[in-house]
């Protein structure tokens, strides 16, 4: 391949806006509503990044009710991120309602029947890491309403994850990245933010998770609470056996976006299983597990509860929890074998 053709076939370096626009051009019947929604997510990503990057300096850190040096009331960063997303998504009229980790109920944005989409998000995940300057993130998913003749209700959100039209996350790490997919056909792509020009550029084109990895990611402090199958899998993954690449290394940030992102790029397994304290696991189905399951499957990975596919679960509640196991197909398969009694 000449350098000219390889340059032509790679889109690395295009902006997130161009990528979104090209996606719309590939669908002649598109109205532009979905494109506009994705662009508003990109805008929110820039706005939240600027707040996250100044967190320590601007005294945004802290708890609601505290006052900063100017005597102004300080808002928690996760509330700032939540407000930013609501305002960005409310602006164009395509998003009928949102469900957020930060809010008990669904928030209605537009009653107009032309608002055909709803969005789920966790505005700032891993919030216990904010105060210690460790990577955090925003997780989001977009669903199409089945019936958009009347105002949106909670029913519009209680759909299995396999109905997501798009999902992704924004990682505020050593750089800010948006990782986005509209499904397996379009692939999973990562865009890195250049703060000097205020744009996201395609840096990770068509991310594919390795078939098998070398690390496992789990809160091992929960060992006493784990069920027997999880303990057996945990003991197995730490055994010394060169032929199967064990022992695996352990990596756990405690910030889902960071742990899942590393697992997506490097392979391996992330698990937050059910335990004797949290029978349904800790993580939330609609705006944590489903978007990541959608991303992982589109990248060739797997996402299960340990026994069932995450994207098939029909939710009954907005803030429902689920056990979550994400990762390389071979690593997740082995975890499931242990759950079945290996
Ligand atoms: P956090 O409590 O800091 O908000 O979604 C909740 C979450 O973080 C995830 O980001 C993270 O993976 C998990 O909880 C960490 O939980 P543990 O502290 O129990 O390990």
Short mmCIF file of C-alpha atoms and ligand atoms in Angstrom, two decimals:
data_model
loop_
_atom_site.label_atom_id
_atom_site.label_comp_id
_atom_site.label_asym_id
_atom_site.label_seq_id
_atom_site.Cartn_x
_atom_site.Cartn_y
_atom_site.Cartn_z
CA UNK A 1 0.00 0.00 0.00
CA UNK A 2 1.40 3.42 -0.89
CA UNK A 3 1.48 6.10 1.76
CA UNK A 4 -1.10 8.00 -0.30
CA UNK A 5 -3.70 5.20 -0.24
CA UNK A 6 -3.13 4.49 3.44
CA UNK A 7 -3.68 8.19 4.13
CA UNK A 8 -6.90 8.07 2.11
CA UNK A 9 -8.35 5.03 3.90
CA UNK A 10 -7.62 6.28 7.41
CA UNK A 11 -9.80 9.03 8.78
CA UNK A 12 -7.57 9.66 11.79
CA UNK A 13 -7.39 13.39 12.35
CA UNK A 14 -10.92 14.31 11.26
CA UNK A 15 -12.93 16.24 13.84
CA UNK A 16 -15.80 14.75 15.81
CA UNK A 17 -18.18 17.18 14.08
CA UNK A 18 -17.05 16.00 10.63
CA UNK A 19 -17.44 12.37 11.71
CA UNK A 20 -20.99 13.02 12.95
CA UNK A 21 -21.87 14.92 9.75
CA UNK A 22 -20.47 12.14 7.54
CA UNK A 23 -22.66 9.68 9.48
CA UNK A 24 -25.72 11.72 8.59
CA UNK A 25 -24.72 11.97 4.94
CA UNK A 26 -24.60 8.16 4.83
CA UNK A 27 -28.35 8.14 5.64
CA UNK A 28 -30.17 10.15 2.95
CA UNK A 29 -33.48 10.00 4.86
CA UNK A 30 -31.94 11.48 8.01
CA UNK A 31 -33.65 14.62 9.31
CA UNK A 32 -30.56 15.92 11.07
CA UNK A 33 -32.19 15.51 14.50
CA UNK A 34 -29.94 12.64 15.59
CA UNK A 35 -26.86 14.44 14.21
CA UNK A 36 -27.80 17.54 16.11
CA UNK A 37 -28.20 15.52 19.32
CA UNK A 38 -24.71 14.02 18.95
CA UNK A 39 -23.30 17.49 18.30
CA UNK A 40 -24.88 18.74 21.52
CA UNK A 41 -23.21 15.85 23.38
CA UNK A 42 -19.89 16.96 21.85
CA UNK A 43 -20.56 20.52 22.99
CA UNK A 44 -21.39 19.33 26.52
CA UNK A 45 -18.13 17.34 26.51
CA UNK A 46 -16.16 20.54 25.84
CA UNK A 47 -18.05 22.51 28.48
CA UNK A 48 -17.69 19.82 31.16
CA UNK A 49 -14.00 19.35 30.29
CA UNK A 50 -13.34 23.01 30.92
CA UNK A 51 -15.01 22.73 34.34
CA UNK A 52 -13.23 19.47 35.24
CA UNK A 53 -9.84 20.86 34.18
CA UNK A 54 -10.25 23.89 36.44
CA UNK A 55 -11.80 21.95 39.29
CA UNK A 56 -9.02 22.44 41.81
CA UNK A 57 -8.28 26.03 40.80
CA UNK A 58 -11.74 27.41 40.35
CA UNK A 59 -12.85 26.03 43.67
CA UNK A 60 -15.62 24.10 41.98
CA UNK A 61 -14.64 21.17 44.17
CA UNK A 62 -16.44 20.61 47.41
CA UNK A 63 -19.91 20.10 48.61
CA UNK A 64 -23.06 22.04 47.89
CA UNK A 65 -23.51 24.74 50.45
CA UNK A 66 -19.80 25.57 50.80
CA UNK A 67 -18.68 29.02 49.73
CA UNK A 68 -15.64 29.81 47.61
CA UNK A 69 -13.16 32.64 48.08
CA UNK A 70 -15.50 35.07 46.32
CA UNK A 71 -18.18 34.16 48.82
CA UNK A 72 -20.25 32.40 46.12
CA UNK A 73 -22.00 29.15 46.83
CA UNK A 74 -20.04 26.22 45.42
CA UNK A 75 -21.85 23.69 43.29
CA UNK A 76 -20.67 20.08 43.24
CA UNK A 77 -18.98 19.14 40.00
CA UNK A 78 -21.44 16.35 39.27
CA UNK A 79 -24.31 18.84 39.56
CA UNK A 80 -22.47 21.21 37.21
CA UNK A 81 -22.03 18.38 34.67
CA UNK A 82 -25.70 17.43 35.01
CA UNK A 83 -26.89 21.02 34.42
CA UNK A 84 -24.52 21.40 31.46
CA UNK A 85 -25.92 18.28 29.76
CA UNK A 86 -29.54 19.27 30.41
CA UNK A 87 -28.96 22.72 28.93
CA UNK A 88 -27.04 21.46 25.90
CA UNK A 89 -29.63 18.75 25.12
CA UNK A 90 -32.59 21.02 25.78
CA UNK A 91 -31.43 23.64 23.29
CA UNK A 92 -32.31 22.14 19.92
CA UNK A 93 -35.70 20.50 20.58
CA UNK A 94 -34.85 16.95 19.49
CA UNK A 95 -34.48 15.38 22.92
CA UNK A 96 -37.89 14.82 24.54
CA UNK A 97 -36.60 13.84 27.99
CA UNK A 98 -33.60 12.72 29.92
CA UNK A 99 -32.91 10.30 32.75
CA UNK A 100 -29.84 11.02 34.82
CA UNK A 101 -28.04 9.43 37.74
CA UNK A 102 -28.36 12.80 39.45
CA UNK A 103 -32.16 12.95 39.34
CA UNK A 104 -34.83 10.75 40.86
CA UNK A 105 -37.37 11.29 38.06
CA UNK A 106 -37.31 11.68 34.29
CA UNK A 107 -36.92 15.34 33.23
CA UNK A 108 -39.13 16.46 30.36
CA UNK A 109 -37.32 18.75 27.94
CA UNK A 110 -39.67 19.06 24.94
CA UNK A 111 -43.36 18.16 24.57
CA UNK A 112 -43.31 18.62 20.80
CA UNK A 113 -44.00 15.25 19.08
CA UNK A 114 -41.08 15.98 16.77
CA UNK A 115 -38.78 15.32 19.74
CA UNK A 116 -38.25 11.65 18.92
CA UNK A 117 -35.30 10.81 21.16
CA UNK A 118 -34.60 10.39 24.86
CA UNK A 119 -31.21 10.29 26.51
CA UNK A 120 -29.80 8.54 29.55
CA UNK A 121 -26.63 9.69 31.26
CA UNK A 122 -24.42 9.53 34.27
CA UNK A 123 -23.09 13.10 34.18
CA UNK A 124 -19.98 12.51 36.26
CA UNK A 125 -19.19 8.93 37.09
CA UNK A 126 -16.56 7.97 39.64
CA UNK A 127 -17.32 11.04 41.71
CA UNK A 128 -15.48 9.69 44.75
CA UNK A 129 -12.32 10.23 42.64
CA UNK A 130 -12.90 13.94 41.94
CA UNK A 131 -11.29 15.18 45.15
CA UNK A 132 -8.13 13.15 44.52
CA UNK A 133 -7.58 14.20 40.90
CA UNK A 134 -8.15 10.76 39.37
CA UNK A 135 -9.87 10.11 36.02
CA UNK A 136 -13.63 10.45 35.96
CA UNK A 137 -16.13 10.38 33.12
CA UNK A 138 -19.56 10.98 31.63
CA UNK A 139 -21.57 8.03 30.27
CA UNK A 140 -24.46 8.46 27.81
CA UNK A 141 -26.93 6.59 25.62
CA UNK A 142 -29.55 7.66 23.08
CA UNK A 143 -32.87 5.84 22.55
CA UNK A 144 -35.65 6.42 20.03
CA UNK A 145 -39.17 6.74 21.42
CA UNK A 146 -41.57 4.05 20.20
CA UNK A 147 -44.54 6.36 20.38
CA UNK A 148 -43.85 10.06 20.26
CA UNK A 149 -47.41 11.33 19.90
CA UNK A 150 -47.56 12.59 23.51
CA UNK A 151 -45.04 13.87 26.08
CA UNK A 152 -42.26 11.46 27.06
CA UNK A 153 -42.70 9.36 30.19
CA UNK A 154 -40.60 6.87 32.16
CA UNK A 155 -41.87 4.15 29.78
CA UNK A 156 -39.73 5.61 26.98
CA UNK A 157 -36.65 4.72 29.02
CA UNK A 158 -37.57 1.21 30.15
CA UNK A 159 -36.21 -0.42 27.01
CA UNK A 160 -33.51 -3.09 26.76
CA UNK A 161 -30.04 -1.78 25.93
CA UNK A 162 -30.08 -3.51 22.53
CA UNK A 163 -32.45 -0.73 21.44
CA UNK A 164 -29.83 1.98 21.96
CA UNK A 165 -29.14 4.01 18.81
CA UNK A 166 -25.86 5.37 20.08
CA UNK A 167 -23.84 5.22 23.27
CA UNK A 168 -20.48 6.25 24.55
CA UNK A 169 -18.54 8.00 27.21
CA UNK A 170 -16.33 10.99 27.82
CA UNK A 171 -13.18 10.24 29.79
CA UNK A 172 -11.55 13.11 31.67
CA UNK A 173 -8.12 11.54 31.99
CA UNK A 174 -4.61 12.69 31.12
CA UNK A 175 -6.46 14.02 28.07
CA UNK A 176 -10.19 14.18 27.44
CA UNK A 177 -11.58 11.57 25.07
CA UNK A 178 -15.00 10.91 23.59
CA UNK A 179 -15.58 7.25 22.71
CA UNK A 180 -18.68 6.79 20.60
CA UNK A 181 -20.57 4.13 18.67
CA UNK A 182 -23.81 3.87 16.78
CA UNK A 183 -23.47 0.07 16.73
CA UNK A 184 -21.30 -2.73 15.38
CA UNK A 185 -21.69 -1.64 11.75
CA UNK A 186 -20.23 1.83 12.29
CA UNK A 187 -17.67 0.62 14.83
CA UNK A 188 -16.33 2.25 17.99
CA UNK A 189 -14.22 5.38 17.58
CA UNK A 190 -12.24 7.49 20.02
CA UNK A 191 -11.72 11.24 19.68
CA UNK A 192 -9.08 13.07 21.70
CA UNK A 193 -9.58 16.70 22.72
CA UNK A 194 -7.04 19.31 21.71
CA UNK A 195 -7.66 22.12 24.19
CA UNK A 196 -5.52 24.56 22.19
CA UNK A 197 -8.00 24.52 19.29
CA UNK A 198 -11.12 23.39 21.18
CA UNK A 199 -11.80 20.35 18.96
CA UNK A 200 -12.04 16.58 19.34
CA UNK A 201 -9.95 14.75 16.70
CA UNK A 202 -10.32 11.11 15.67
CA UNK A 203 -7.37 9.42 17.37
CA UNK A 204 -8.59 5.82 17.88
CA UNK A 205 -10.29 4.62 14.73
CA UNK A 206 -12.35 1.44 14.82
CA UNK A 207 -11.41 0.23 18.31
CA UNK A 208 -11.42 -3.58 18.58
CA UNK A 209 -10.98 -5.20 21.99
CA UNK A 210 -8.34 -7.97 22.07
CA UNK A 211 -9.80 -11.48 22.18
CA UNK A 212 -8.09 -12.05 25.54
CA UNK A 213 -6.25 -9.77 27.93
CA UNK A 214 -3.75 -9.88 30.77
CA UNK A 215 -5.50 -7.91 33.51
CA UNK A 216 -8.57 -8.26 35.72
CA UNK A 217 -10.32 -5.32 37.34
CA UNK A 218 -12.48 -5.84 40.41
CA UNK A 219 -12.79 -4.34 43.89
CA UNK A 220 -10.98 -7.16 45.71
CA UNK A 221 -11.89 -5.62 49.09
CA UNK A 222 -15.33 -7.09 48.51
CA UNK A 223 -13.89 -10.64 48.71
CA UNK A 224 -15.70 -11.50 51.98
CA UNK A 225 -19.01 -10.52 50.35
CA UNK A 226 -18.53 -12.48 47.11
CA UNK A 227 -20.37 -15.66 46.24
CA UNK A 228 -18.41 -18.94 45.98
CA UNK A 229 -18.24 -18.93 42.13
CA UNK A 230 -16.74 -15.40 42.09
CA UNK A 231 -14.16 -16.43 44.70
CA UNK A 232 -13.23 -19.53 42.68
CA UNK A 233 -12.82 -17.44 39.49
CA UNK A 234 -10.71 -14.93 41.45
CA UNK A 235 -8.45 -17.69 42.78
CA UNK A 236 -8.16 -19.18 39.24
CA UNK A 237 -7.14 -15.90 37.62
CA UNK A 238 -4.29 -15.50 40.14
CA UNK A 239 -2.90 -19.02 39.67
CA UNK A 240 0.45 -19.47 38.00
CA UNK A 241 -0.03 -21.12 34.60
CA UNK A 242 2.08 -19.92 31.67
CA UNK A 243 0.00 -21.72 29.02
CA UNK A 244 -3.09 -19.62 29.81
CA UNK A 245 -1.15 -16.42 30.60
CA UNK A 246 -1.87 -16.52 34.33
CA UNK A 247 -1.58 -14.94 36.78
CA UNK A 248 -3.34 -11.88 35.36
CA UNK A 249 -2.26 -8.48 36.66
CA UNK A 250 -4.75 -6.55 38.77
CA UNK A 251 -5.87 -2.98 37.87
CA UNK A 252 -8.67 -1.15 39.64
CA UNK A 253 -9.16 2.62 39.60
CA UNK A 254 -12.66 2.57 41.09
CA UNK A 255 -13.92 4.87 38.35
CA UNK A 256 -16.00 2.83 35.90
CA UNK A 257 -15.14 4.97 32.87
CA UNK A 258 -11.41 4.64 33.52
CA UNK A 259 -11.52 0.90 34.30
CA UNK A 260 -13.77 0.12 31.32
CA UNK A 261 -11.73 2.29 28.93
CA UNK A 262 -8.48 0.53 29.85
CA UNK A 263 -10.21 -2.84 29.46
CA UNK A 264 -11.59 -1.83 26.05
CA UNK A 265 -8.19 -0.78 24.71
CA UNK A 266 -5.96 -3.40 26.34
CA UNK A 267 -8.36 -6.32 26.80
CA UNK A 268 -9.00 -8.34 29.94
CA UNK A 269 -11.98 -8.23 32.24
CA UNK A 270 -13.82 -5.75 34.46
CA UNK A 271 -16.30 -7.16 36.96
CA UNK A 272 -18.64 -5.66 39.54
CA UNK A 273 -20.59 -8.79 40.50
CA UNK A 274 -23.58 -9.21 42.77
CA UNK A 275 -22.56 -10.02 46.35
CA UNK A 276 -24.16 -10.86 49.65
CA UNK A 277 -24.61 -7.14 50.45
CA UNK A 278 -25.73 -5.92 47.00
CA UNK A 279 -27.82 -8.72 45.53
CA UNK A 280 -28.28 -6.76 42.29
CA UNK A 281 -24.70 -5.48 42.09
CA UNK A 282 -23.78 -1.83 42.47
CA UNK A 283 -23.80 -0.32 39.01
CA UNK A 284 -26.86 1.12 37.28
CA UNK A 285 -28.35 -0.62 34.28
CA UNK A 286 -29.73 2.25 32.21
CA UNK A 287 -26.92 4.77 32.23
CA UNK A 288 -23.83 2.75 33.26
CA UNK A 289 -24.11 -0.90 32.20
CA UNK A 290 -26.15 -0.48 29.00
CA UNK A 291 -23.99 2.19 27.29
CA UNK A 292 -20.82 0.24 28.12
CA UNK A 293 -22.38 -3.05 26.99
CA UNK A 294 -23.33 -1.37 23.69
CA UNK A 295 -19.78 -0.05 23.23
CA UNK A 296 -18.10 -3.34 24.19
CA UNK A 297 -20.25 -5.48 21.91
CA UNK A 298 -19.70 -3.08 19.01
CA UNK A 299 -15.94 -3.42 19.62
CA UNK A 300 -16.09 -7.25 19.59
CA UNK A 301 -16.27 -7.67 23.37
CA UNK A 302 -18.87 -9.06 25.73
CA UNK A 303 -21.03 -7.64 28.53
CA UNK A 304 -23.00 -9.86 30.88
CA UNK A 305 -24.35 -10.07 34.40
CA UNK A 306 -22.16 -13.15 34.78
CA UNK A 307 -24.99 -15.27 33.43
CA UNK A 308 -27.07 -13.13 31.05
CA UNK A 309 -26.41 -10.64 28.29
CA UNK A 310 -26.74 -7.08 29.64
CA UNK A 311 -28.34 -5.69 26.45
CA UNK A 312 -31.27 -8.17 26.70
CA UNK A 313 -32.39 -7.08 30.17
CA UNK A 314 -35.78 -5.36 30.10
CA UNK A 315 -35.61 -2.70 32.83
CA UNK A 316 -38.46 -2.17 35.24
CA UNK A 317 -37.03 0.83 37.09
CA UNK A 318 -35.10 3.92 36.06
CA UNK A 319 -32.31 3.52 38.62
CA UNK A 320 -32.20 -0.28 38.58
CA UNK A 321 -28.85 -1.89 39.46
CA UNK A 322 -27.19 -4.82 37.77
CA UNK A 323 -24.10 -6.99 38.19
CA UNK A 324 -21.71 -6.09 35.34
CA UNK A 325 -18.94 -8.10 33.68
CA UNK A 326 -17.27 -6.45 30.68
CA UNK A 327 -14.33 -7.42 28.58
CA UNK A 328 -12.54 -9.58 26.06
CA UNK A 329 -14.78 -12.40 24.80
CA UNK A 330 -12.55 -15.22 26.05
CA UNK A 331 -12.11 -13.65 29.48
CA UNK A 332 -15.86 -13.05 29.93
CA UNK A 333 -16.63 -16.59 28.74
CA UNK A 334 -14.37 -18.02 31.44
CA UNK A 335 -16.03 -15.86 34.12
CA UNK A 336 -19.41 -17.20 32.96
CA UNK A 337 -18.13 -20.78 33.11
CA UNK A 338 -17.29 -20.24 36.78
CA UNK A 339 -20.76 -18.78 37.41
CA UNK A 340 -22.21 -21.98 35.92
CA UNK A 341 -20.22 -24.06 38.38
CA UNK A 342 -16.82 -24.76 36.78
P1 LIG B 1 -18.45 6.08 42.47
O1 LIG B 1 -19.01 5.27 43.61
O2 LIG B 1 -17.15 6.78 42.80
O3 LIG B 1 -19.44 7.00 41.84
O4 LIG B 1 -20.87 4.32 39.57
C1 LIG B 1 -20.30 4.23 40.76
C2 LIG B 1 -18.81 3.96 40.82
O5 LIG B 1 -18.05 5.02 41.31
C3 LIG B 1 -18.12 3.51 39.51
O6 LIG B 1 -17.61 4.54 38.75
C4 LIG B 1 -17.04 2.58 40.01
O7 LIG B 1 -16.67 1.60 39.06
C5 LIG B 1 -17.64 1.97 41.23
O8 LIG B 1 -18.67 2.85 41.68
C6 LIG B 1 -16.66 1.82 42.34
O9 LIG B 1 -17.26 1.17 43.40
P2 LIG B 1 -16.42 0.62 44.65
O10 LIG B 1 -15.88 1.83 45.35
O11 LIG B 1 -17.43 -0.11 45.46
O12 LIG B 1 -15.34 -0.27 44.12
#
